[in-house]
Short mmCIF file of C-alpha atoms in Angstrom, two decimals:
data_model
loop_
_atom_site.label_atom_id
_atom_site.label_comp_id
_atom_site.label_asym_id
_atom_site.label_seq_id
_atom_site.Cartn_x
_atom_site.Cartn_y
_atom_site.Cartn_z
CA MET A 1 -62.16 -11.70 -17.98
CA ASN A 2 -63.50 -8.71 -16.05
CA GLY A 3 -67.05 -10.12 -15.98
CA PRO A 4 -66.32 -13.33 -14.02
CA ASP A 5 -64.10 -11.40 -11.61
CA ARG A 6 -66.90 -9.00 -10.74
CA PHE A 7 -69.40 -11.82 -10.20
CA GLU A 8 -67.07 -13.92 -8.05
CA ALA A 9 -66.12 -10.99 -5.82
CA ASN A 10 -69.51 -9.45 -5.20
CA GLY A 11 -72.13 -11.93 -6.29
CA HIS A 12 -73.67 -9.08 -8.36
CA GLU A 13 -72.61 -7.84 -11.72
CA GLY A 14 -71.46 -4.23 -12.13
CA GLU A 15 -70.31 -3.65 -8.49
CA GLY A 16 -66.68 -4.81 -8.62
CA ASP A 17 -65.26 -1.49 -9.74
CA GLU A 18 -66.94 0.41 -6.86
CA GLN A 19 -65.62 -1.96 -4.15
CA GLY A 20 -62.06 -2.24 -5.42
CA PRO A 21 -59.97 -5.30 -6.08
CA ALA A 22 -61.07 -8.51 -4.40
CA HIS A 23 -57.91 -8.95 -2.30
CA LEU A 24 -58.45 -5.53 -0.68
CA ARG A 25 -62.13 -5.93 0.21
CA PRO A 26 -63.13 -7.02 3.83
CA PRO A 27 -64.31 -10.61 4.18
CA ARG A 28 -68.03 -11.12 4.08
CA ILE A 29 -68.01 -13.47 7.19
CA PRO A 30 -66.79 -11.57 10.36
CA MET A 31 -64.06 -13.05 12.52
CA PRO A 32 -65.07 -14.52 15.96
CA ARG A 33 -65.30 -11.85 18.70
CA ALA A 34 -63.42 -12.17 22.01
CA SER A 35 -65.57 -13.15 25.03
CA VAL A 36 -65.95 -10.55 27.81
CA GLU A 37 -64.89 -13.22 30.34
CA ASP A 38 -61.55 -13.49 28.48
CA SER A 39 -61.00 -9.74 28.32
CA GLY A 40 -60.56 -9.21 32.07
CA LEU A 41 -63.24 -6.50 32.08
CA PRO A 42 -66.10 -6.59 34.63
CA LEU A 43 -69.30 -8.22 33.53
CA PRO A 44 -72.12 -5.78 32.83
CA ALA A 45 -74.71 -5.51 35.61
CA PRO A 46 -78.03 -7.10 34.80
CA PRO A 47 -80.71 -4.56 34.00
CA ALA A 48 -83.15 -3.68 36.77
CA PRO A 49 -86.46 -5.49 36.40
CA MET A 50 -89.09 -3.46 34.60
CA LEU A 51 -91.95 -3.27 37.10
CA GLU A 52 -95.17 -1.33 36.79
CA HIS A 53 -95.97 1.61 39.09
CA PRO A 54 -98.58 -0.28 41.19
CA VAL A 55 -96.11 -3.09 41.82
CA LEU A 56 -93.34 -0.67 42.79
CA LYS A 57 -95.68 1.20 45.12
CA SER A 58 -96.66 -2.05 46.83
CA LEU A 59 -92.97 -2.77 47.47
CA LEU A 60 -92.35 0.48 49.38
CA GLY A 61 -93.17 -1.07 52.78
CA ALA A 62 -90.84 -4.00 52.23
CA TRP A 63 -88.15 -1.61 50.96
CA ALA A 64 -88.45 0.54 54.09
CA LEU A 65 -87.94 -2.59 56.21
CA ALA A 66 -84.96 -3.66 54.04
CA ALA A 67 -86.89 -6.82 53.15
CA CYS A 68 -86.69 -6.52 49.33
CA SER A 69 -84.42 -8.57 47.12
CA ALA A 70 -81.46 -6.76 45.58
CA GLU A 71 -83.20 -6.52 42.18
CA GLU A 72 -86.43 -5.20 43.72
CA ALA A 73 -84.54 -2.66 45.83
CA THR A 74 -82.72 -1.41 42.73
CA ALA A 75 -85.98 -1.04 40.85
CA VAL A 76 -87.68 0.76 43.74
CA GLU A 77 -84.78 3.18 44.25
CA GLN A 78 -84.68 3.99 40.55
CA HIS A 79 -88.41 4.63 40.65
CA LEU A 80 -88.10 6.92 43.70
CA GLY A 81 -85.88 9.21 41.68
CA GLU A 82 -88.65 9.59 39.10
CA CYS A 83 -91.86 9.57 41.16
CA GLY A 84 -92.27 12.29 43.78
CA ALA A 85 -95.39 10.77 45.35
CA CYS A 86 -93.67 7.44 45.97
CA ALA A 87 -90.55 9.22 47.26
CA ASP A 88 -92.64 11.05 49.90
CA GLU A 89 -94.37 7.81 50.88
CA ALA A 90 -91.01 6.01 51.14
CA ARG A 91 -89.65 8.76 53.42
CA ARG A 92 -92.67 8.51 55.74
CA LEU A 93 -92.35 4.72 55.89
CA ARG A 94 -88.63 4.92 56.73
CA GLU A 95 -89.39 7.37 59.58
CA ALA A 96 -92.10 5.03 60.88
CA VAL A 97 -89.67 2.11 60.86
CA GLY A 98 -87.24 4.19 62.92
CA LEU A 99 -89.94 4.75 65.56
CA LEU A 100 -90.69 1.03 65.72
CA GLN A 101 -87.09 0.08 66.40
CA ARG A 102 -86.06 0.89 69.99
CA PRO A 103 -82.42 2.00 70.24
CA GLU A 104 -80.43 -0.67 72.03
CA SER A 105 -77.25 -0.32 74.04
CA LEU A 106 -74.16 -1.90 72.56
CA ASP A 107 -73.34 -3.25 76.03
CA LEU A 108 -74.28 -6.80 76.86
CA ASP A 109 -76.98 -7.52 79.38
CA PRO A 110 -75.21 -7.72 82.79
CA GLY A 111 -77.11 -10.92 83.49
CA LEU A 112 -75.97 -12.56 80.24
CA ARG A 113 -72.67 -13.75 81.70
CA THR A 114 -74.44 -15.42 84.61
CA ARG A 115 -76.96 -17.12 82.34
CA VAL A 116 -74.27 -18.40 79.98
CA LEU A 117 -72.17 -19.74 82.85
CA GLU A 118 -75.17 -21.41 84.46
CA SER A 119 -76.10 -23.04 81.17
CA CYS A 120 -72.54 -24.29 80.69
CA LEU A 121 -72.26 -25.54 84.26
CA GLU A 122 -75.53 -27.44 83.93
CA ARG A 123 -74.00 -29.37 81.06
CA ARG A 124 -70.62 -29.88 82.72
CA PRO A 125 -70.27 -29.04 86.43
CA PRO A 126 -66.85 -27.61 87.33
CA ARG A 127 -64.40 -29.79 89.16
CA VAL A 128 -63.46 -26.75 91.29
CA PRO A 129 -66.56 -24.51 91.55
CA VAL A 130 -66.41 -20.86 92.58
CA PRO A 131 -68.08 -20.45 95.99
CA ASP A 132 -71.49 -18.85 95.76
CA TRP A 133 -70.38 -15.92 97.93
CA ALA A 134 -67.49 -15.13 95.54
CA VAL A 135 -69.51 -15.22 92.29
CA ALA A 136 -70.52 -11.54 92.50
CA TYR A 137 -66.86 -10.48 92.80
CA ASP A 138 -65.94 -12.72 89.87
CA ALA A 139 -68.73 -11.18 87.76
CA GLU A 140 -68.07 -7.53 88.62
CA THR A 141 -64.32 -7.74 88.04
CA ALA A 142 -65.03 -9.34 84.65
CA ARG A 143 -67.50 -6.56 83.75
CA LEU A 144 -65.03 -3.84 84.72
CA ASP A 145 -62.24 -5.54 82.80
CA ALA A 146 -64.48 -5.65 79.71
CA LEU A 147 -65.06 -1.89 80.08
CA LEU A 148 -61.32 -1.24 80.24
CA GLN A 149 -60.14 -3.43 77.39
CA ASP A 150 -60.54 -0.87 74.57
CA PHE A 151 -59.33 2.19 76.50
CA GLY A 152 -56.62 4.29 74.87
CA ASP A 153 -54.13 6.57 76.63
CA ALA A 154 -56.60 9.44 76.75
CA GLU A 155 -59.19 7.33 78.61
CA TRP A 156 -56.66 5.94 81.09
CA HIS A 157 -55.69 9.49 82.08
CA ALA A 158 -59.25 10.84 82.14
CA PRO A 159 -59.96 12.60 85.47
CA VAL A 160 -62.16 10.76 87.99
CA ARG A 161 -63.43 12.11 91.29
CA LEU A 162 -63.89 9.51 94.02
CA ARG A 163 -66.71 10.52 96.39
CA TRP A 164 -67.67 9.38 99.88
CA PHE A 165 -68.97 10.73 103.22
CA ARG A 166 -66.70 11.62 106.11
CA GLY A 167 -68.69 12.28 109.27
CA ASP A 168 -71.75 14.15 108.06
CA GLU A 169 -70.13 15.86 105.09
CA PRO A 170 -69.42 14.69 101.54
CA THR A 171 -65.78 14.58 100.53
CA SER A 172 -63.89 13.61 97.39
CA ARG A 173 -60.48 12.82 95.97
CA ARG A 174 -59.33 13.52 92.44
CA THR A 175 -57.47 10.85 90.46
CA THR A 176 -57.51 9.21 87.02
CA VAL A 177 -59.00 6.04 85.55
CA ALA A 178 -55.66 4.32 86.10
CA GLY A 179 -55.60 5.70 89.65
CA VAL A 180 -59.00 4.12 90.35
CA ILE A 181 -57.72 0.70 89.24
CA ALA A 182 -54.68 1.20 91.46
CA HIS A 183 -57.08 1.93 94.33
CA LEU A 184 -59.00 -1.29 93.70
CA LEU A 185 -55.71 -3.20 93.49
CA SER A 186 -54.58 -1.79 96.84
CA VAL A 187 -57.82 -2.51 98.73
CA ASP A 188 -58.31 -5.96 97.16
CA GLY A 189 -54.86 -6.59 98.60
CA LEU A 190 -56.44 -6.73 102.07
CA VAL A 191 -58.26 -9.90 101.00
CA ALA A 192 -55.13 -11.22 99.29
CA VAL A 193 -53.06 -10.83 102.45
CA ALA A 194 -55.75 -12.53 104.54
CA LEU A 195 -55.59 -15.49 102.15
CA GLY A 196 -51.80 -15.65 102.31
CA LEU A 197 -51.21 -14.19 98.85
CA ASP A 198 -48.69 -11.49 97.97
CA ASP A 199 -49.49 -7.93 99.02
CA PRO A 200 -49.68 -5.68 95.91
CA LEU A 201 -48.03 -2.90 97.94
CA GLY A 202 -44.88 -5.03 98.18
CA GLY A 203 -42.39 -3.26 100.40
CA VAL A 204 -44.46 -0.05 100.58
CA THR A 205 -45.66 0.68 104.11
CA SER A 206 -48.93 2.52 104.70
CA LEU A 207 -49.46 4.69 107.77
CA ARG A 208 -52.55 2.66 108.70
CA PRO A 209 -53.95 -0.63 107.39
CA THR A 210 -57.09 1.07 106.08
CA PRO A 211 -58.25 1.16 102.45
CA ALA A 212 -57.61 4.91 102.14
CA ALA A 213 -54.13 4.76 103.72
CA ARG A 214 -53.10 1.81 101.55
CA THR A 215 -54.27 3.60 98.42
CA GLU A 216 -52.44 6.82 99.28
CA ALA A 217 -49.28 4.81 99.99
CA TYR A 218 -49.51 3.05 96.61
CA TRP A 219 -50.06 6.36 94.80
CA ARG A 220 -47.12 8.01 96.59
CA ALA A 221 -44.79 5.09 95.88
CA SER A 222 -45.44 5.25 92.14
CA HIS A 223 -42.66 7.15 90.36
CA PHE A 224 -45.18 8.22 87.72
CA PRO A 225 -48.98 8.39 87.79
CA PRO A 226 -50.47 4.92 87.23
CA THR A 227 -50.98 3.99 83.59
CA ARG A 228 -52.71 1.20 81.68
CA ALA A 229 -50.08 -1.24 83.04
CA VAL A 230 -51.93 -1.32 86.38
CA ARG A 231 -54.81 -3.17 84.73
CA THR A 232 -52.68 -6.30 84.30
CA HIS A 233 -51.68 -6.36 88.00
CA TRP A 234 -55.25 -5.78 89.17
CA ARG A 235 -56.74 -8.43 86.89
CA GLU A 236 -54.12 -11.02 87.80
CA GLN A 237 -54.78 -10.40 91.48
CA SER A 238 -58.56 -10.73 91.03
CA HIS A 239 -58.03 -14.05 89.24
CA HIS A 240 -55.77 -15.25 92.05
CA LEU A 241 -58.38 -14.34 94.66
CA VAL A 242 -61.18 -16.22 92.90
CA ARG A 243 -58.95 -19.20 92.21
CA THR A 244 -57.70 -19.35 95.80
CA VAL A 245 -61.14 -19.23 97.45
CA SER A 246 -62.33 -21.83 94.93
CA PHE A 247 -59.57 -24.30 95.77
CA THR A 248 -59.87 -23.75 99.52
CA GLY A 249 -63.62 -24.42 99.36
CA GLY A 250 -66.17 -23.24 101.87
CA GLY A 251 -63.91 -23.71 104.89
CA VAL A 252 -62.47 -20.20 104.71
CA ASP A 253 -65.67 -18.18 104.20
CA GLY A 254 -65.62 -17.02 107.84
CA LYS A 255 -61.93 -16.08 107.84
CA PRO A 256 -61.59 -12.48 109.11
CA VAL A 257 -60.36 -9.80 106.73
CA PRO A 258 -59.13 -6.71 108.65
CA TYR A 259 -59.93 -3.29 107.19
CA GLY A 260 -58.07 -1.32 109.87
CA ASP A 261 -61.01 0.16 111.75
CA PHE A 262 -63.14 -2.99 111.46
CA GLU A 263 -63.07 -6.45 109.97
CA LEU A 264 -65.37 -8.56 107.82
CA PRO A 265 -65.62 -12.31 107.37
CA LEU A 266 -64.21 -13.39 104.02
CA HIS A 267 -67.62 -14.07 102.43
CA ASP A 268 -68.73 -10.51 103.26
CA ALA A 269 -65.37 -9.04 102.27
CA MET A 270 -65.73 -10.56 98.80
CA LEU A 271 -69.21 -9.02 98.51
CA ASP A 272 -67.81 -5.69 99.68
CA ARG A 273 -65.10 -5.86 97.01
CA ALA A 274 -67.72 -6.71 94.37
CA PHE A 275 -69.79 -3.70 95.43
CA GLU A 276 -66.83 -1.32 95.30
CA CYS A 277 -65.76 -2.71 91.94
CA TRP A 278 -69.21 -1.90 90.51
CA VAL A 279 -69.34 1.57 92.07
CA HIS A 280 -65.92 2.53 90.73
CA ALA A 281 -66.74 1.02 87.35
CA GLU A 282 -69.62 3.51 87.25
CA ASP A 283 -67.19 6.31 88.22
CA ILE A 284 -64.93 5.32 85.34
CA ALA A 285 -67.82 5.00 82.88
CA ASP A 286 -69.06 8.48 83.85
CA ALA A 287 -65.57 9.89 83.33
CA VAL A 288 -65.39 8.60 79.76
CA ASP A 289 -69.11 9.18 79.07
CA TYR A 290 -69.95 5.51 78.55
CA PRO A 291 -73.06 3.67 79.84
CA PHE A 292 -72.61 0.96 82.48
CA ASP A 293 -75.45 -1.19 83.79
CA PRO A 294 -76.00 -2.23 87.43
CA PRO A 295 -75.17 -5.77 88.57
CA SER A 296 -77.60 -8.64 88.04
CA PRO A 297 -80.56 -8.62 90.49
CA ARG A 298 -79.22 -11.63 92.40
CA HIS A 299 -75.83 -10.00 93.01
CA LEU A 300 -77.38 -6.61 93.72
CA HIS A 301 -79.65 -8.17 96.37
CA ARG A 302 -76.65 -9.64 98.17
CA MET A 303 -74.83 -6.29 98.14
CA ILE A 304 -77.90 -4.56 99.58
CA ASP A 305 -78.23 -7.29 102.20
CA LEU A 306 -74.60 -6.75 103.27
CA ALA A 307 -75.18 -3.01 103.70
CA ALA A 308 -78.40 -3.64 105.67
CA ARG A 309 -76.55 -6.02 108.01
CA MET A 310 -73.80 -3.44 108.55
CA LEU A 311 -76.22 -0.63 109.42
CA PRO A 312 -76.71 -1.48 113.14
CA ALA A 313 -72.94 -1.38 113.81
CA ALA A 314 -72.59 1.84 111.79
CA LEU A 315 -75.45 3.38 113.76
CA ALA A 316 -73.87 2.37 117.06
CA HIS A 317 -70.53 3.87 115.95
CA ARG A 318 -72.17 7.18 115.06
CA ARG A 319 -73.98 7.14 118.40
CA GLY A 320 -70.65 6.62 120.16
CA THR A 321 -69.19 9.70 118.42
CA GLY A 322 -72.23 11.85 119.20
CA ARG A 323 -73.50 12.00 115.61
CA ALA A 324 -76.68 10.00 116.28
CA ALA A 325 -79.40 10.29 118.91
CA PRO A 326 -78.77 8.23 122.07
CA ALA A 327 -80.50 4.91 122.45
CA HIS A 328 -84.01 5.12 123.88
CA HIS A 329 -84.66 3.64 127.31
CA ARG A 330 -82.02 0.93 127.73
CA LEU A 331 -79.72 -1.10 125.54
CA VAL A 332 -81.40 -4.26 124.30
CA ALA A 333 -79.75 -7.55 125.14
CA ALA A 334 -78.20 -9.55 122.32
CA GLY A 335 -80.81 -11.46 120.36
CA GLU A 336 -83.74 -9.66 122.02
CA PRO A 337 -86.26 -7.65 119.97
CA GLY A 338 -86.07 -3.86 120.17
CA ARG A 339 -87.05 -0.66 118.41
CA SER A 340 -86.70 -1.21 114.68
CA LEU A 341 -86.86 0.60 111.37
CA ARG A 342 -88.27 -1.18 108.34
CA LEU A 343 -86.02 -0.69 105.33
CA GLU A 344 -87.93 -1.41 102.13
CA ILE A 345 -85.84 -1.63 98.96
CA GLU A 346 -87.83 -1.45 95.75
CA GLY A 347 -86.94 -2.53 92.25
CA SER A 348 -84.16 -4.83 91.12
CA GLY A 349 -82.55 -6.77 93.96
CA GLY A 350 -85.01 -5.42 96.51
CA GLY A 351 -86.52 -6.78 99.69
CA GLU A 352 -87.27 -5.76 103.28
CA TRP A 353 -85.03 -5.59 106.34
CA LEU A 354 -85.79 -4.72 109.96
CA ILE A 355 -82.93 -2.62 111.31
CA PRO A 356 -82.50 -2.65 115.13
CA LEU A 357 -82.00 0.92 116.37
CA ASP A 358 -80.82 0.70 119.97
CA SER A 359 -78.20 -2.06 119.87
CA PRO A 360 -76.26 -3.75 117.05
CA ALA A 361 -76.80 -7.13 118.73
CA ALA A 362 -80.56 -6.69 119.08
CA LYS A 363 -83.06 -8.42 116.84
CA GLY A 364 -85.18 -6.45 114.40
CA SER A 365 -88.85 -6.73 115.30
CA ALA A 366 -91.98 -5.86 113.35
CA GLU A 367 -93.85 -5.45 116.67
CA HIS A 368 -91.40 -2.74 117.72
CA GLU A 369 -91.30 -0.94 114.37
CA VAL A 370 -91.13 2.84 114.83
CA ALA A 371 -90.27 4.00 111.30
CA HIS A 372 -90.41 2.89 107.67
CA ILE A 373 -88.18 3.96 104.75
CA ALA A 374 -88.69 3.04 101.11
CA LEU A 375 -85.89 3.49 98.56
CA ASP A 376 -85.03 2.31 95.10
CA GLY A 377 -82.32 -0.38 95.11
CA ILE A 378 -79.82 1.54 92.95
CA GLU A 379 -80.42 4.73 94.95
CA PHE A 380 -79.80 2.89 98.22
CA CYS A 381 -76.51 1.57 96.84
CA HIS A 382 -75.51 5.06 95.74
CA LEU A 383 -76.37 6.29 99.24
CA THR A 384 -74.12 3.69 100.88
CA ALA A 385 -71.40 4.57 98.35
CA GLY A 386 -71.54 8.24 99.34
CA HIS A 387 -72.85 9.38 95.96
CA VAL A 388 -76.27 10.55 97.17
CA PRO A 389 -76.80 12.96 100.11
CA PRO A 390 -78.83 11.31 102.91
CA HIS A 391 -81.47 14.03 102.97
CA GLU A 392 -82.22 13.40 99.26
CA ALA A 393 -82.27 9.60 99.34
CA ALA A 394 -85.55 8.31 100.78
CA ALA A 395 -88.48 8.12 98.39
CA GLY A 396 -90.90 7.42 101.23
CA GLN A 397 -90.66 8.05 105.00
CA VAL A 398 -93.11 7.21 107.75
CA GLY A 399 -92.63 7.30 111.50
CA ASP A 400 -89.89 8.51 113.84
CA LYS A 401 -88.05 11.31 111.98
CA GLU A 402 -85.03 11.08 114.25
CA ALA A 403 -84.64 7.35 113.63
CA ILE A 404 -85.04 7.86 109.87
CA ARG A 405 -82.35 10.54 109.81
CA ASP A 406 -79.95 8.44 111.89
CA VAL A 407 -80.32 5.40 109.63
CA LEU A 408 -79.89 7.40 106.42
CA TYR A 409 -76.72 9.04 107.71
CA ALA A 410 -75.46 5.69 109.02
CA ALA A 411 -75.95 4.29 105.50
CA ALA A 412 -73.91 7.14 104.04
CA SER A 413 -71.20 6.53 106.65
CA LEU A 414 -70.62 3.05 105.18
CA SER A 415 -68.92 4.77 102.25
CA ARG A 416 -65.18 5.22 102.12
CA MET A 417 -62.50 5.89 99.57
#
């Protein structure tokens, strides 16, 4: 009886006593194992491909450019931990790749908005187009608003110093980022009032209807220093201005906009507001240490052209207050050629203008040119904004030194708060 039991249990005679009774021995066929997918545990990562040293070395360039597949990158990185020569080569290749890639600004190209809009308008022209003379204002307010959108409380209260020329001396006024937007809101209000829109000052009365007086009145009337809330009021007003001039069409472009001491036709006033918006956007960007690009060349050219057209009147005003040399010989009749200075603006938005020297109504004449100034476009704009001293502005000067000085200081006198 013992013999058959041993054979049935083990298949070999003489081993039953060593393994124990049959009902206590483990089964010879193992039970099915649970699948890893059913266990809830993560699947094991596939092993890195086993590549030879020459192959791994040939992949170093692609690895430095991040052009390897995931498996190849894993194999290369594992190899770099074991091979010092390849690790040194990989480091040199990574440094070379860094030199090939030029650091790019995170800011969008200032001309991108114009190109996108033009492309869209080619496909579907607007039923109510923005007048060409208001496009620069539309673009610059949009660029400034994009700069402001991520500002926190610290940025809104960052100190900003507004700079301009008064007489022959530089002057400044300290405020905050929010205070600058309040300033733009107040001065843009001059255009709003001329168009019949609400005055942002409301019931606040300024001592004089000038940009500086209106700004000071707005600041004084605020119970607390302006905060981020002013952005909403300024942006809504800028939208209303663009929308209003668009619906009224080209019939209002010559409508006068009074600035207190002078007035500008509406098309020039909108350019003036675009210019100031850009200049103060730069002030804000400097205050928070953030880069800000100049306007597109087309808009910059129009801003420079406006300043060049305002120079004869500014020169005559300085002459009337004794700050410029008297006119030579006699005043030139309106429309007649007279002594002129050639203003050459280089770079983006540049061009040439002949500035009459002896009468604002005279005509600039190349035959009567007595002086020539050459400046960079951005530097000229900074001069007219009061950010560059006149004696440091001109890159090139030829001719009548007195005329050159008078024109440079007249350009600086165009600045204001």
